[in-house]
Amino acid sequence: VAMSSRNKYLIGDLRPQATVLRRAILLSQKNVARKNISAASLKAQVRQLVKTLPAARLDYVEFFDPETLAPVRMVTRGTHMALAVFVGKTRLIDNARL
């Protein structure tokens, strides 16, 4: 879980569920390391991962070009990822280069 003032709202079983953001990033990085993959397919995989947690709800996930910030159809190495997930009532955000 990232260092954030929002962490104080993650009590009980919510805190472990917050790791879903990092797990989504790792899932995406592993997929892209193997081959280029469509953004739609990768978004579906992230959506499925988040759905496995009872208190988590995906707000958004996007894959984009780091230079133009334009969304991409195909995710390749160097593409950036941003996502937001509600865990309980707390909205958590993260991003990474894939």
C-alpha positions as semicolon CSV with decimal commas, in nm:
position;residue;x (nm);y (nm);z (nm)
1;V;0,000;0,000;0,000
2;A;0,139;0,337;-0,101
3;M;0,219;0,606;0,155
4;S;-0,092;0,821;0,164
5;S;-0,304;1,013;0,410
6;R;-0,596;0,808;0,280
7;N;-0,453;0,496;0,444
8;K;-0,611;0,599;0,775
9;Y;-0,949;0,513;0,620
10;L;-0,839;0,159;0,535
11;I;-0,934;-0,029;0,849
12;G;-0,990;-0,397;0,916
13;D;-1,011;-0,611;0,603
14;L;-0,992;-0,308;0,372
15;R;-0,617;-0,255;0,406
16;P;-0,511;-0,588;0,247
17;Q;-0,756;-0,529;-0,039
18;A;-0,579;-0,201;-0,121
19;T;-0,287;-0,402;-0,261
20;V;-0,503;-0,470;-0,567
21;L;-0,360;-0,157;-0,734
22;R;-0,006;-0,292;-0,715
23;R;-0,123;-0,636;-0,823
24;A;-0,299;-0,483;-1,125
25;I;0,021;-0,303;-1,224
26;L;0,228;-0,621;-1,187
27;L;-0,028;-0,817;-1,390
28;S;-0,008;-0,558;-1,668
29;Q;0,373;-0,548;-1,661
30;K;0,394;-0,928;-1,688
31;N;0,154;-0,934;-1,982
32;V;0,340;-0,662;-2,170
33;A;0,678;-0,824;-2,101
34;R;0,558;-1,135;-2,286
35;K;0,394;-0,965;-2,586
36;N;0,207;-0,660;-2,705
37;I;-0,155;-0,682;-2,593
38;S;-0,468;-0,485;-2,671
39;A;-0,572;-0,224;-2,418
40;A;-0,923;-0,370;-2,418
41;S;-0,794;-0,714;-2,322
42;L;-0,569;-0,579;-2,049
43;K;-0,848;-0,360;-1,910
44;A;-1,071;-0,668;-1,891
45;Q;-0,802;-0,856;-1,698
46;V;-0,762;-0,568;-1,451
47;R;-1,141;-0,543;-1,414
48;Q;-1,158;-0,917;-1,334
49;L;-0,878;-0,888;-1,078
50;V;-1,053;-0,604;-0,896
51;K;-1,385;-0,792;-0,899
52;T;-1,228;-1,071;-0,692
53;L;-1,221;-0,842;-0,388
54;P;-1,548;-0,775;-0,206
55;A;-1,479;-0,415;-0,105
56;A;-1,300;-0,305;-0,425
57;R;-1,459;-0,127;-0,720
58;L;-1,269;-0,012;-1,028
59;D;-1,317;0,357;-1,105
60;Y;-1,095;0,361;-1,414
61;V;-0,794;0,202;-1,578
62;E;-0,624;0,360;-1,878
63;F;-0,319;0,283;-2,090
64;F;-0,160;0,581;-2,261
65;D;0,140;0,713;-2,451
66;P;0,377;0,887;-2,205
67;E;0,467;1,160;-2,456
68;T;0,123;1,259;-2,582
69;L;-0,092;1,120;-2,297
70;A;-0,323;0,985;-2,568
71;P;-0,492;0,650;-2,496
72;V;-0,344;0,357;-2,688
73;R;-0,516;0,060;-2,852
74;M;-0,213;-0,167;-2,821
75;V;-0,012;-0,177;-2,500
76;T;0,362;-0,215;-2,552
77;R;0,669;-0,174;-2,333
78;G;0,698;0,188;-2,227
79;T;0,323;0,248;-2,230
80;H;0,198;0,408;-1,910
81;M;-0,090;0,286;-1,698
82;A;-0,311;0,479;-1,456
83;L;-0,587;0,340;-1,241
84;A;-0,821;0,433;-0,958
85;V;-0,996;0,185;-0,733
86;F;-1,242;0,243;-0,452
87;V;-1,167;0,022;-0,153
88;G;-1,465;0,071;0,068
89;K;-1,532;0,445;0,042
90;T;-1,166;0,535;-0,010
91;R;-1,051;0,614;-0,365
92;L;-0,693;0,504;-0,428
93;I;-0,490;0,594;-0,737
94;D;-0,166;0,466;-0,886
95;N;0,027;0,472;-1,211
96;A;0,330;0,304;-1,363
97;R;0,538;0,263;-1,674
98;L;0,492;-0,083;-1,823
